CSV table of C-alpha atoms in Angstrom, one decimal:
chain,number,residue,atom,x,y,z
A,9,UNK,CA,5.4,-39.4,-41.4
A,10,UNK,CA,8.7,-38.0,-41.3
A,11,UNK,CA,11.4,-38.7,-39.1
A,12,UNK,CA,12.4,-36.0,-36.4
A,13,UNK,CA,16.6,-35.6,-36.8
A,14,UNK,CA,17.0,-36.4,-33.0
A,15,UNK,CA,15.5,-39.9,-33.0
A,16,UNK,CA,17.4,-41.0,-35.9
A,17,UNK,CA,21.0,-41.4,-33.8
A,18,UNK,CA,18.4,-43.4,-31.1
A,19,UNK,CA,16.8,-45.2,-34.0
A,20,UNK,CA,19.8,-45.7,-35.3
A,21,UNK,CA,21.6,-47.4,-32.0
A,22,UNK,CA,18.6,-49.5,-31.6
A,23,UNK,CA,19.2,-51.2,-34.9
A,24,UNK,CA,22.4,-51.5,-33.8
A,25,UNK,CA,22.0,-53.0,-31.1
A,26,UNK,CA,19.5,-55.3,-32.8
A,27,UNK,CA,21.7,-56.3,-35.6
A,28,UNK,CA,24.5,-57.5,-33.2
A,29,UNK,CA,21.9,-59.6,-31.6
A,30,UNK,CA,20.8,-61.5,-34.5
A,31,UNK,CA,24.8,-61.8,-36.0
A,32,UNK,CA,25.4,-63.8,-32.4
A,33,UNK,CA,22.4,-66.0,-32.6
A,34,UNK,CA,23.4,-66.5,-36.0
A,35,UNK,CA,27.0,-67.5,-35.1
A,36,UNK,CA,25.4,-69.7,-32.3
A,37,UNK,CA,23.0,-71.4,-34.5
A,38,UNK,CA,26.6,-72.2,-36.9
A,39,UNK,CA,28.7,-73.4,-34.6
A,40,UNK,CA,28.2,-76.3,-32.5
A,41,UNK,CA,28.8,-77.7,-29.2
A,42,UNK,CA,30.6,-80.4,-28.3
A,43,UNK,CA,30.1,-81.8,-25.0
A,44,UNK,CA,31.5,-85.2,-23.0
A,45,UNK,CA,33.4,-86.3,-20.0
A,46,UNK,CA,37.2,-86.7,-19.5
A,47,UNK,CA,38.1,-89.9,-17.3
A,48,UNK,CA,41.3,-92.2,-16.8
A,49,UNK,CA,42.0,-95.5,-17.6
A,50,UNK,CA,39.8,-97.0,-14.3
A,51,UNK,CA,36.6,-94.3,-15.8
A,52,UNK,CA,37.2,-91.9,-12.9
A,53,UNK,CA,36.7,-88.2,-13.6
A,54,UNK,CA,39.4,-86.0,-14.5
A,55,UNK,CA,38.5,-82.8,-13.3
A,56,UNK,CA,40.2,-79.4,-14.2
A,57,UNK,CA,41.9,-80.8,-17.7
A,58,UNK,CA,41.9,-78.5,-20.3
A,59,UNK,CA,40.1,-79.2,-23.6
A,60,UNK,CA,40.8,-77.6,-26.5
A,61,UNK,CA,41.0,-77.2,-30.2
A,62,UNK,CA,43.8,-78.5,-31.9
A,63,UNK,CA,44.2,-74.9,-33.5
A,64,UNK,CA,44.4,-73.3,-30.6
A,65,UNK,CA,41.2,-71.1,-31.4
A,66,UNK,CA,39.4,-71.7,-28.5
A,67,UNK,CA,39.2,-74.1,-25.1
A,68,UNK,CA,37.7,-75.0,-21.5
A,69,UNK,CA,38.5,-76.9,-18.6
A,70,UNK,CA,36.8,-79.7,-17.2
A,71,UNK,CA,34.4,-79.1,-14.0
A,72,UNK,CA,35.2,-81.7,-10.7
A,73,UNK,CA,33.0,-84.2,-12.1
A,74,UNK,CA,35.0,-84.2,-15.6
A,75,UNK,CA,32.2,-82.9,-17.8
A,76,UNK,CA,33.0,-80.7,-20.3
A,77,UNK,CA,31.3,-78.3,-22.9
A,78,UNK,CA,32.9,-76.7,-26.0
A,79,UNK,CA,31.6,-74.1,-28.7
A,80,UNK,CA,33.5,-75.2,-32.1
A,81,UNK,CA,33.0,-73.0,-35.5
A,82,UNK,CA,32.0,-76.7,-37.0
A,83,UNK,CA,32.6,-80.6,-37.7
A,84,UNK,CA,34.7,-82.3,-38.0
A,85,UNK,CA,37.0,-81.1,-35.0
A,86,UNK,CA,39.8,-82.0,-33.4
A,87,UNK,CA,40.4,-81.3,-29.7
A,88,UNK,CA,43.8,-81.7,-27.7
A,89,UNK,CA,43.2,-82.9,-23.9
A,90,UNK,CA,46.0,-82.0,-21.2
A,91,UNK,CA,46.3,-82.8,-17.6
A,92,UNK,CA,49.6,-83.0,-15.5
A,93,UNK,CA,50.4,-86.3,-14.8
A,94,UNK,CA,48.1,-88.2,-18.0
A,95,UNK,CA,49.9,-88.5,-21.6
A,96,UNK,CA,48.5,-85.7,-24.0
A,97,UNK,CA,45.3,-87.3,-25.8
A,98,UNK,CA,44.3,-85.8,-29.2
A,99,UNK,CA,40.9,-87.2,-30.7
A,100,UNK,CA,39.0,-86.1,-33.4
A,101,UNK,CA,35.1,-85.3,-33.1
A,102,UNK,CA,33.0,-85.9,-36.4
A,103,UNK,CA,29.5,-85.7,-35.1
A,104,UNK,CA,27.2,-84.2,-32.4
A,105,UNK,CA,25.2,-86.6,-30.5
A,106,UNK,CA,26.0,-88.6,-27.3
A,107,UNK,CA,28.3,-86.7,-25.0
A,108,UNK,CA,31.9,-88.3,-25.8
A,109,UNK,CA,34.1,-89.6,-23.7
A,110,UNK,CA,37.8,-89.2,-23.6
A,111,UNK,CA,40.0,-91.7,-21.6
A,112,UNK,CA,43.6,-90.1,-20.5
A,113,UNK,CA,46.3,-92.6,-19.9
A,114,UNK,CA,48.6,-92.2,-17.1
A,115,UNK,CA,52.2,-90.6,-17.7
A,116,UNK,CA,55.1,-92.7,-17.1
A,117,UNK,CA,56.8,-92.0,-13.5
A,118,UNK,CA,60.6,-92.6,-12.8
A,119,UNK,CA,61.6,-92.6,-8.9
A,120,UNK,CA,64.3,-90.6,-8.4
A,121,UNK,CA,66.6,-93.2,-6.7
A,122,UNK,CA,66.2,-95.3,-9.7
A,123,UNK,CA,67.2,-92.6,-12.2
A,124,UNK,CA,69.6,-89.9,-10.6
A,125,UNK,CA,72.0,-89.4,-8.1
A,126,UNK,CA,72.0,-87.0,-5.9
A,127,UNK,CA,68.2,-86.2,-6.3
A,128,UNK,CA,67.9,-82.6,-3.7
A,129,UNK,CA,70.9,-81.4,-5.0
A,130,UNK,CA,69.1,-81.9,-8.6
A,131,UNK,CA,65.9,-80.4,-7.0
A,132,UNK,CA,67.6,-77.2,-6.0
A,133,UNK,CA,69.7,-76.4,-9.0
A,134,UNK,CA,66.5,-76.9,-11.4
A,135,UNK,CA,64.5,-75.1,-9.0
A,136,UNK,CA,67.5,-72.4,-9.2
A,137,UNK,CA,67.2,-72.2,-13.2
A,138,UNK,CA,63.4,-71.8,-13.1
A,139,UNK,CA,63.4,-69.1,-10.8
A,140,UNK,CA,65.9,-67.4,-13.5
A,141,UNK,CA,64.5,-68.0,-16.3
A,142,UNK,CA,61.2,-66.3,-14.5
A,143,UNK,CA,63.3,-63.2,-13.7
A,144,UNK,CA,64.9,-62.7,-16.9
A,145,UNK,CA,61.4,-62.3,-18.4
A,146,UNK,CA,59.8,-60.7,-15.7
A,147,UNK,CA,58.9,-57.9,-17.7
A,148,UNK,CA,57.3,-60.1,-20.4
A,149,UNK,CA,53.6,-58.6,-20.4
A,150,UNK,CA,50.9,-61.0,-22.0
A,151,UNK,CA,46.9,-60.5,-22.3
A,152,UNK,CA,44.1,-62.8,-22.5
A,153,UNK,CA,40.6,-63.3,-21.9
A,154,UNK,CA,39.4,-65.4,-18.7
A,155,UNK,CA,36.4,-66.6,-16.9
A,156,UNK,CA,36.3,-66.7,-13.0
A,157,UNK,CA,33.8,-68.7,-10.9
A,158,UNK,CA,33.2,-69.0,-7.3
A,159,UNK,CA,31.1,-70.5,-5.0
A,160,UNK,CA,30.9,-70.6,-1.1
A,161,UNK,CA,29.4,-73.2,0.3
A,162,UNK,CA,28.3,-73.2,4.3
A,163,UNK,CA,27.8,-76.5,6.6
A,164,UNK,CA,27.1,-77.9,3.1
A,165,UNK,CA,24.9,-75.7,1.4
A,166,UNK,CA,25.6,-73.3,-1.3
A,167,UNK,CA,25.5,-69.5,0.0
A,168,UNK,CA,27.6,-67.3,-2.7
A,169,UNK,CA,27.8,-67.9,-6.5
A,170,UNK,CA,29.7,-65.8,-8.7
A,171,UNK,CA,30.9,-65.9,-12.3
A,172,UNK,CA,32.5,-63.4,-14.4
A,173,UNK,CA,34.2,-62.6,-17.9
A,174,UNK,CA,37.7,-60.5,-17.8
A,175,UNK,CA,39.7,-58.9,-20.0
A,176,UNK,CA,43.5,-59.8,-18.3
A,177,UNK,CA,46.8,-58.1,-18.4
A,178,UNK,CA,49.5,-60.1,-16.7
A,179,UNK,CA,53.4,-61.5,-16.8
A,180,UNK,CA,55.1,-64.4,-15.3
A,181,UNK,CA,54.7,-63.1,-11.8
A,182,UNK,CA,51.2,-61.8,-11.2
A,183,UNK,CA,47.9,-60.6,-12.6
A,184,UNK,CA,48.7,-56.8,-12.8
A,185,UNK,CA,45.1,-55.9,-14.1
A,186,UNK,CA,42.0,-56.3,-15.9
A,187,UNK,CA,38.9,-55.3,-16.9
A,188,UNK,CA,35.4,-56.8,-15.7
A,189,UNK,CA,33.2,-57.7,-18.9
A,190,UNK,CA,29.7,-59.6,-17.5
A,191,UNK,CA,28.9,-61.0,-14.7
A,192,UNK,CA,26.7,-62.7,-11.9
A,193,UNK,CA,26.5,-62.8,-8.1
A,194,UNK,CA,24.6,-64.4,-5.9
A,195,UNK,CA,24.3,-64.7,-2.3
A,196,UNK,CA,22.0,-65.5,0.5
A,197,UNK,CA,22.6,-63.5,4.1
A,198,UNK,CA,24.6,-65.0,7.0
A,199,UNK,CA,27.5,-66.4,7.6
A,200,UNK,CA,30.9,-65.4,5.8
A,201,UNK,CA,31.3,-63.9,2.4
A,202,UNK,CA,33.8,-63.6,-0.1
A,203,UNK,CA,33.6,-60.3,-2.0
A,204,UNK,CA,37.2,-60.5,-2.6
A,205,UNK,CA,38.5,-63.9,-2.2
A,206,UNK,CA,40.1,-63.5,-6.4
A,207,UNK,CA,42.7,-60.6,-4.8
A,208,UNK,CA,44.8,-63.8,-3.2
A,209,UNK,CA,44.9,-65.6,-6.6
A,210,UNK,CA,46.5,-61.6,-7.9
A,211,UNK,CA,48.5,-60.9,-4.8
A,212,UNK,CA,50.0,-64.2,-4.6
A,213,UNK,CA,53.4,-64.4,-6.7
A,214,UNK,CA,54.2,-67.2,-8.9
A,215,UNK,CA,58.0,-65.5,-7.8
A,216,UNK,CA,59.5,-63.0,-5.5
A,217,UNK,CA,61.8,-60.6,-6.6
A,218,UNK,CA,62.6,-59.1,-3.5
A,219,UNK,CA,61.7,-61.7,-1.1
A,220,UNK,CA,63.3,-59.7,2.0
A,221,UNK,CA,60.2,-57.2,1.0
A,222,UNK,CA,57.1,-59.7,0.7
A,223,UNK,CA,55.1,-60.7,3.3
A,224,UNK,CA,54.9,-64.0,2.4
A,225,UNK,CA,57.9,-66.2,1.3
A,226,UNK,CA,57.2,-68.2,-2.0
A,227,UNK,CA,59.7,-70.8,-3.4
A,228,UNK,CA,60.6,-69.5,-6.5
A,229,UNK,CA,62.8,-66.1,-6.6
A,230,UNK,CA,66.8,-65.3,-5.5
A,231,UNK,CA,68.4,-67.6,-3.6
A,232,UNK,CA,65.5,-70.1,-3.0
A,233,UNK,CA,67.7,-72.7,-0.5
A,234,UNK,CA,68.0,-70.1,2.0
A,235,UNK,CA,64.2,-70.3,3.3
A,236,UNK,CA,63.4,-73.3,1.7
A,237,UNK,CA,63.9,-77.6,1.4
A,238,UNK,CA,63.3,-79.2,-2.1
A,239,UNK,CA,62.8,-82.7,-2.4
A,240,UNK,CA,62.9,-84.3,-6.2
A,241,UNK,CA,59.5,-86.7,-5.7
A,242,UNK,CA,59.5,-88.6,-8.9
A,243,UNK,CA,60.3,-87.9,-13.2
A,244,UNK,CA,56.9,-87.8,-15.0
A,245,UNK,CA,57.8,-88.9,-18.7
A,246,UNK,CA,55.4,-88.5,-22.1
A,247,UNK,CA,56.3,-88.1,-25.6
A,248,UNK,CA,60.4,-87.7,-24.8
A,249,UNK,CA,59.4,-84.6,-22.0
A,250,UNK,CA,60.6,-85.1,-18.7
A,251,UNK,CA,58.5,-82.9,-15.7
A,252,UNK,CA,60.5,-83.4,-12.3
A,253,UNK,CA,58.1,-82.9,-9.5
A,254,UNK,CA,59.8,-81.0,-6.7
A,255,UNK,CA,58.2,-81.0,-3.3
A,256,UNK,CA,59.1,-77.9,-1.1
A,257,UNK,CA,58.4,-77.0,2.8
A,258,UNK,CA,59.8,-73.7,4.3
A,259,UNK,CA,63.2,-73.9,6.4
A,260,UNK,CA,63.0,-73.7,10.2
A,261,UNK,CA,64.8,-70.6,10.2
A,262,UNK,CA,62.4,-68.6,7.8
A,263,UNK,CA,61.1,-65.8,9.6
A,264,UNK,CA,58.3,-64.9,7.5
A,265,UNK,CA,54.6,-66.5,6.3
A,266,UNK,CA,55.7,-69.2,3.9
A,267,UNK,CA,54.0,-71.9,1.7
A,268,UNK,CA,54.7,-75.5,1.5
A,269,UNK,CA,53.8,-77.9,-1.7
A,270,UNK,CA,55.1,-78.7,-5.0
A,271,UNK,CA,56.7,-77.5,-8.5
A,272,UNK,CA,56.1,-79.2,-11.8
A,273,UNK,CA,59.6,-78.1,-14.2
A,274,UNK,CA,60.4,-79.1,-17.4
A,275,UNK,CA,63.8,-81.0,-16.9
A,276,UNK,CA,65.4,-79.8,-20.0
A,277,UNK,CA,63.9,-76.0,-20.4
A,278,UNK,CA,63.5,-75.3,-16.8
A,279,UNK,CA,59.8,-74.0,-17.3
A,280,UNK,CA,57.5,-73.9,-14.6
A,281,UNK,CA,54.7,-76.1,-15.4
A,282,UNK,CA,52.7,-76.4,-12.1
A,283,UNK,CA,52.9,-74.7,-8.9
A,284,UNK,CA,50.8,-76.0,-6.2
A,285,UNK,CA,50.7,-74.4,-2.5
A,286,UNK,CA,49.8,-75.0,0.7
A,287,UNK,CA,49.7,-72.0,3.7
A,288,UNK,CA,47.1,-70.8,6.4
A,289,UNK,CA,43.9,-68.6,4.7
A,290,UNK,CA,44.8,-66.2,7.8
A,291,UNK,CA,48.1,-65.4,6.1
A,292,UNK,CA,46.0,-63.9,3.1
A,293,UNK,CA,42.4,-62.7,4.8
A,294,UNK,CA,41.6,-60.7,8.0
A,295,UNK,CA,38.5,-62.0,9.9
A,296,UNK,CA,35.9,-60.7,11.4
A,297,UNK,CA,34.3,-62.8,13.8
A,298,UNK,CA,31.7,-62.6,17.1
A,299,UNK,CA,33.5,-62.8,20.2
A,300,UNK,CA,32.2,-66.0,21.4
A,301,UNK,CA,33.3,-67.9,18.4
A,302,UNK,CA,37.0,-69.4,18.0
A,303,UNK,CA,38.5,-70.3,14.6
A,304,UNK,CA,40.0,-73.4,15.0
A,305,UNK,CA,40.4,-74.3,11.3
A,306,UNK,CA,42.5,-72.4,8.3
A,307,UNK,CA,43.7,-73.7,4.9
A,308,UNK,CA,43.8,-72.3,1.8
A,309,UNK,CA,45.5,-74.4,-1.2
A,310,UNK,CA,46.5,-72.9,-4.8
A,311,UNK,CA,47.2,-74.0,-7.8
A,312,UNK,CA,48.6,-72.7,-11.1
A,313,UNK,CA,48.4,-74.2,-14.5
A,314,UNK,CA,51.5,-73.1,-17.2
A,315,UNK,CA,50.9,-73.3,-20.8
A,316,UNK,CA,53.7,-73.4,-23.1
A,317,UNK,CA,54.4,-70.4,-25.6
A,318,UNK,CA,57.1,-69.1,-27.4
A,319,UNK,CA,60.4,-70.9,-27.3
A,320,UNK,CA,60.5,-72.7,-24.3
A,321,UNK,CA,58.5,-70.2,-22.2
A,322,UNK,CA,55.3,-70.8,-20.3
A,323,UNK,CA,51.9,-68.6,-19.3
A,324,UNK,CA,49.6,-68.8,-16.6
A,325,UNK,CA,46.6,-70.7,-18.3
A,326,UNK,CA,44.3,-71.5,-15.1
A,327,UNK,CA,44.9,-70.8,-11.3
A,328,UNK,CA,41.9,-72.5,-8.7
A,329,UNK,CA,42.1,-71.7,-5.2
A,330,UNK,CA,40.1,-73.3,-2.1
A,331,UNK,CA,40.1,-72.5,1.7
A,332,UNK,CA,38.2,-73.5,4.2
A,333,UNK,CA,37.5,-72.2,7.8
A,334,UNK,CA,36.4,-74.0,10.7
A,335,UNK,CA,34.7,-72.1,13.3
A,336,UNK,CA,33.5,-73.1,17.0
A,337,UNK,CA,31.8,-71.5,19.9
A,338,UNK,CA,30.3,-73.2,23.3
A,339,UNK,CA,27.8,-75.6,23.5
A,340,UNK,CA,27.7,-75.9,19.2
A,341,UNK,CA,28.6,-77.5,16.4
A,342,UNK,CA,31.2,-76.5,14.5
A,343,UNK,CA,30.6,-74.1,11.8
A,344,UNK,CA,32.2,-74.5,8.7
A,345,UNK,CA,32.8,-72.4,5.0
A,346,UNK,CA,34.5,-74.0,2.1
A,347,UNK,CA,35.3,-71.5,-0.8
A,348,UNK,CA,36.3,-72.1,-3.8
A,349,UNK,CA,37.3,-70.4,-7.3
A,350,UNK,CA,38.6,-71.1,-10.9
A,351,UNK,CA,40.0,-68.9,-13.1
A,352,UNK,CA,40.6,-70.0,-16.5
A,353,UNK,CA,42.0,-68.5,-19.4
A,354,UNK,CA,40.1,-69.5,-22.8
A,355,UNK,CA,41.8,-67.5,-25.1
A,356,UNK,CA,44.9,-65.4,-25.7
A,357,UNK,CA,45.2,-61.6,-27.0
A,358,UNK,CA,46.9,-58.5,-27.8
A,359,UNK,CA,46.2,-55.9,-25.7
A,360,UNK,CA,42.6,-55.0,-26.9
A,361,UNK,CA,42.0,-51.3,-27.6
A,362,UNK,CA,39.7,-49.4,-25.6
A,363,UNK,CA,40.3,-51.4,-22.5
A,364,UNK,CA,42.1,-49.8,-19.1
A,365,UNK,CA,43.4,-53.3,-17.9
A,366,UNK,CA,42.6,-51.6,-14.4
A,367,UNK,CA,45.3,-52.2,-11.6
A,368,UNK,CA,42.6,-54.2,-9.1
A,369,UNK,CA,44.3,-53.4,-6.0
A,370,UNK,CA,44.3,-55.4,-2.8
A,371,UNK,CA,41.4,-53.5,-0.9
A,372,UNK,CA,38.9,-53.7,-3.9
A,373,UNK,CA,36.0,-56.0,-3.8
A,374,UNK,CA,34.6,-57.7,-6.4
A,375,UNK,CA,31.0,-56.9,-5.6
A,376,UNK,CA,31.5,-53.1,-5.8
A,377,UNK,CA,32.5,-54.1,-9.5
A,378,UNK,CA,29.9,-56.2,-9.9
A,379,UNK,CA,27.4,-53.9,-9.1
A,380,UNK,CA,28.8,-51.3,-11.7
A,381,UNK,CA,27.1,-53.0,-14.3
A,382,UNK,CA,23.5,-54.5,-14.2
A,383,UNK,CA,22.7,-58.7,-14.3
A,384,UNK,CA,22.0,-59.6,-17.9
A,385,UNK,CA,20.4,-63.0,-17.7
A,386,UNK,CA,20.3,-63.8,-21.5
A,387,UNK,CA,24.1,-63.4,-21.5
A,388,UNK,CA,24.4,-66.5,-19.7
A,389,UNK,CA,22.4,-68.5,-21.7
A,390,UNK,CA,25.0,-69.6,-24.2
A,391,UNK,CA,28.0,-67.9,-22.8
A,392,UNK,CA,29.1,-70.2,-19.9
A,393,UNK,CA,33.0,-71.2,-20.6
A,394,UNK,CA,33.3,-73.3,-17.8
A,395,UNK,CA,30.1,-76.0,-17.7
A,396,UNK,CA,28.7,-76.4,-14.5
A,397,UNK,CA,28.7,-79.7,-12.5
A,398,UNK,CA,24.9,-81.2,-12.0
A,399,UNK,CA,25.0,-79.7,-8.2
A,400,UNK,CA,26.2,-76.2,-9.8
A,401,UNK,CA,23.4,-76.3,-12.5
A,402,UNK,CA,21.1,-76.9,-9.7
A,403,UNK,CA,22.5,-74.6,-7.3
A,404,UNK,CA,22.2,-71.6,-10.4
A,405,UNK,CA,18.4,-73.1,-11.4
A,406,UNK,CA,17.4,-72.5,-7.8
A,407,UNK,CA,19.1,-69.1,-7.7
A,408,UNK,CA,17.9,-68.0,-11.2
A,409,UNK,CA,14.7,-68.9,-9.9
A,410,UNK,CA,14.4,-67.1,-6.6
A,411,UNK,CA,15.9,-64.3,-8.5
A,412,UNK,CA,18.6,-63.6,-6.4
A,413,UNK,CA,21.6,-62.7,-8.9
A,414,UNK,CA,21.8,-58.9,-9.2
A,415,UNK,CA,19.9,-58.9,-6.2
A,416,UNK,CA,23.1,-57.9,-4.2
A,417,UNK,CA,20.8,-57.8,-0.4
């Protein structure tokens, strides 16, 4: 029977569609995927080191527990392992069968009173060429590929998952877009939610230009000794690098919001290498609570992961974030919400055509995003860049189950 001219360009999509389907299973079904644990000398876990292939092709993180999983194009492999404060581990992988294990062995660490003199006044002048070195390539704009997770749990138990695939435009400073690719959310009612809890990891600066404008003070930017104390810790040595680790806490005069914690610089470069900090979740989030309940708990802790490009340069390769938020009222218990999220970069682009790198601002919500675009459960089936600890896989069985991602109510 012939065809009628307006189904073919339907037809003709559906084969499309088709074809792509069975070219991904068939790249699936080649490639293969390597899966282990990362632990230290004493076999504790090493969570949130990143595991990747030696060519730089592709990569993951571990979870808390240290478990791993990683989609190679083949065998024999050979992955790179990096955490801050282990030596860099290289292995090679030859066959798929018992989850591997990787053992990191602790950097060497110089005390500062041993090594230099003078140690603050060494703090602040490398903390003084990082902060230019970041401002002289300020305008640097670089774009990758990430996955985000985040999960909320309440008095214990898991109440919000969400996951999600984005496209990422972004410099030195901050996340200044990107695009939402797949996704899943799931939540059950009650209690708080977190429908934008990723806008702190974009609105807070690695640096501050104008810190006289920001709202909250951060330690890198012009003039850092004027709102803040730095405090060499200790030298972490491997393979001829040197990493001073700089503690920081804000100045009794600063009249602004400011964090506390720690830098990780490259001695000899200046590069920023780790930035952890410590400040009050209220400083970032507005709450809405009853009347009869008091908040008498508050913290919110971030982290951010540098990888090293170019000469001498670094990149934001992973940020997680986690707050918590103790609440009481009368006569009860004390109600309490941990949150926390991962964002991890797993490869590195151009800018990719077709895509708006959308400027996320700070009212969006990720669940009016998420909701753009319907809940393909296949996706997630082999797409999952960050493997879930045992608890997570349970957590996302039970969900999966009850049908609740996409559910959105």
């Amino acid at each position: 029977m012939p065809v009628s001219p307006a189904l073919i360009p339907a037809l003709s999509a559906r084969w499309a569609v088709f074809l792509l389907v069975l070219l991904s299973r068939s790249a699936a079904a080649q490639s293969v995927l390597v899966q282990g644990r990362v632990v230290d000398e004493q076999q504790r876990p090493v969570p949130y080191a990143t595991v990747g292939l030696a060519d730089g092709s592709g990569g993951t993180a571990t979870n808390e527990v240290g478990e791993f999983s990683l989609r190679a194009p083949g065998l024999p492999q050979r992955l790179v392992v990096l955490s801050m404060g282990y030596a860099r581990l290289q292995t090679e992988v030859r066959e798929v069968g018992a989850p591997v294990v990787l053992v990191l062995q602790p950097s060497a660490v110089a005390l500062p009173g041993i090594t230099v003199r003078n140690p603050d006044k060494i703090a602040e002048e490398l903390v003084q060429r990082a902060a230019a070195k970041l401002l002289r390539h300020a305008r640097s704009v670089q774009y990758g590929k990430a996955f985000y997770r985040q999960k909320t749990r309440q008095n214990g138990e898991y109440r919000e998952f969400f996951d999600a695939f984005y496209d990422v435009k972004f410099t030195n400073r901050a996340i200044e877009g990107w695009d939402l690719s797949e996704s899943r959310y799931a939540f059950t009612p009650g209690g708080f939610t977190f429908s934008n809890f990723s806008s702190i990891i974009r609105r807070i600066p690695v640096f501050s230009r104008h810190p006289f404008r920001e709202k909250l003070l951060v330690p890198l930017g012009p003039q850092p000794t004027r709102a803040f104390y730095f405090t060499l810790r200790s030298i972490l040595r491997e393979n001829g690098q040197e990493t001073a680790v700089i503690d920081f806490a804000p100045r009794p005069e600063a009249r602004k919001p400011a964090a506390s914690g720690t830098l990780y610089i490259d001695r000899e470069t200046a590069a920023l290498r780790r930035q952890e900090q410590v400040l009050p979740l209220s400083t970032m989030l507005t709450f809405r609570m009853e009347p009869e309940y008091e908040r008498v708990g508050d913290e919110f802790r971030l982290v951010s992961d540098f990888a090293p490009y170019a000469d001498s340069l670094t990149r934001l390769a992973a940020t997680r974030a986690e707050g918590t938020v103790v609440l009481r009222r009368p006569g009860a218990r004390p109600d309490s919400t941990h949150v926390a999220a991962h964002l991890y970069f797993y490869q590195y682009t151009s800018r990719l055509p077709g895509h708006a790198y959308e400027d996320v601002g700070r009212h969006s919500r990720d669940l009016q995003q998420v909701m753009k675009k319907p809940y393909n459960p296949q996706f997630w089936l082999e797409n999952e860049v960050l493997r879930a600890s045992p608890i997570e896989q349970e957590v996302i069985r039970s969900f999966e189950g009850r049908h609740v991602f996409g559910r959105f109510q």
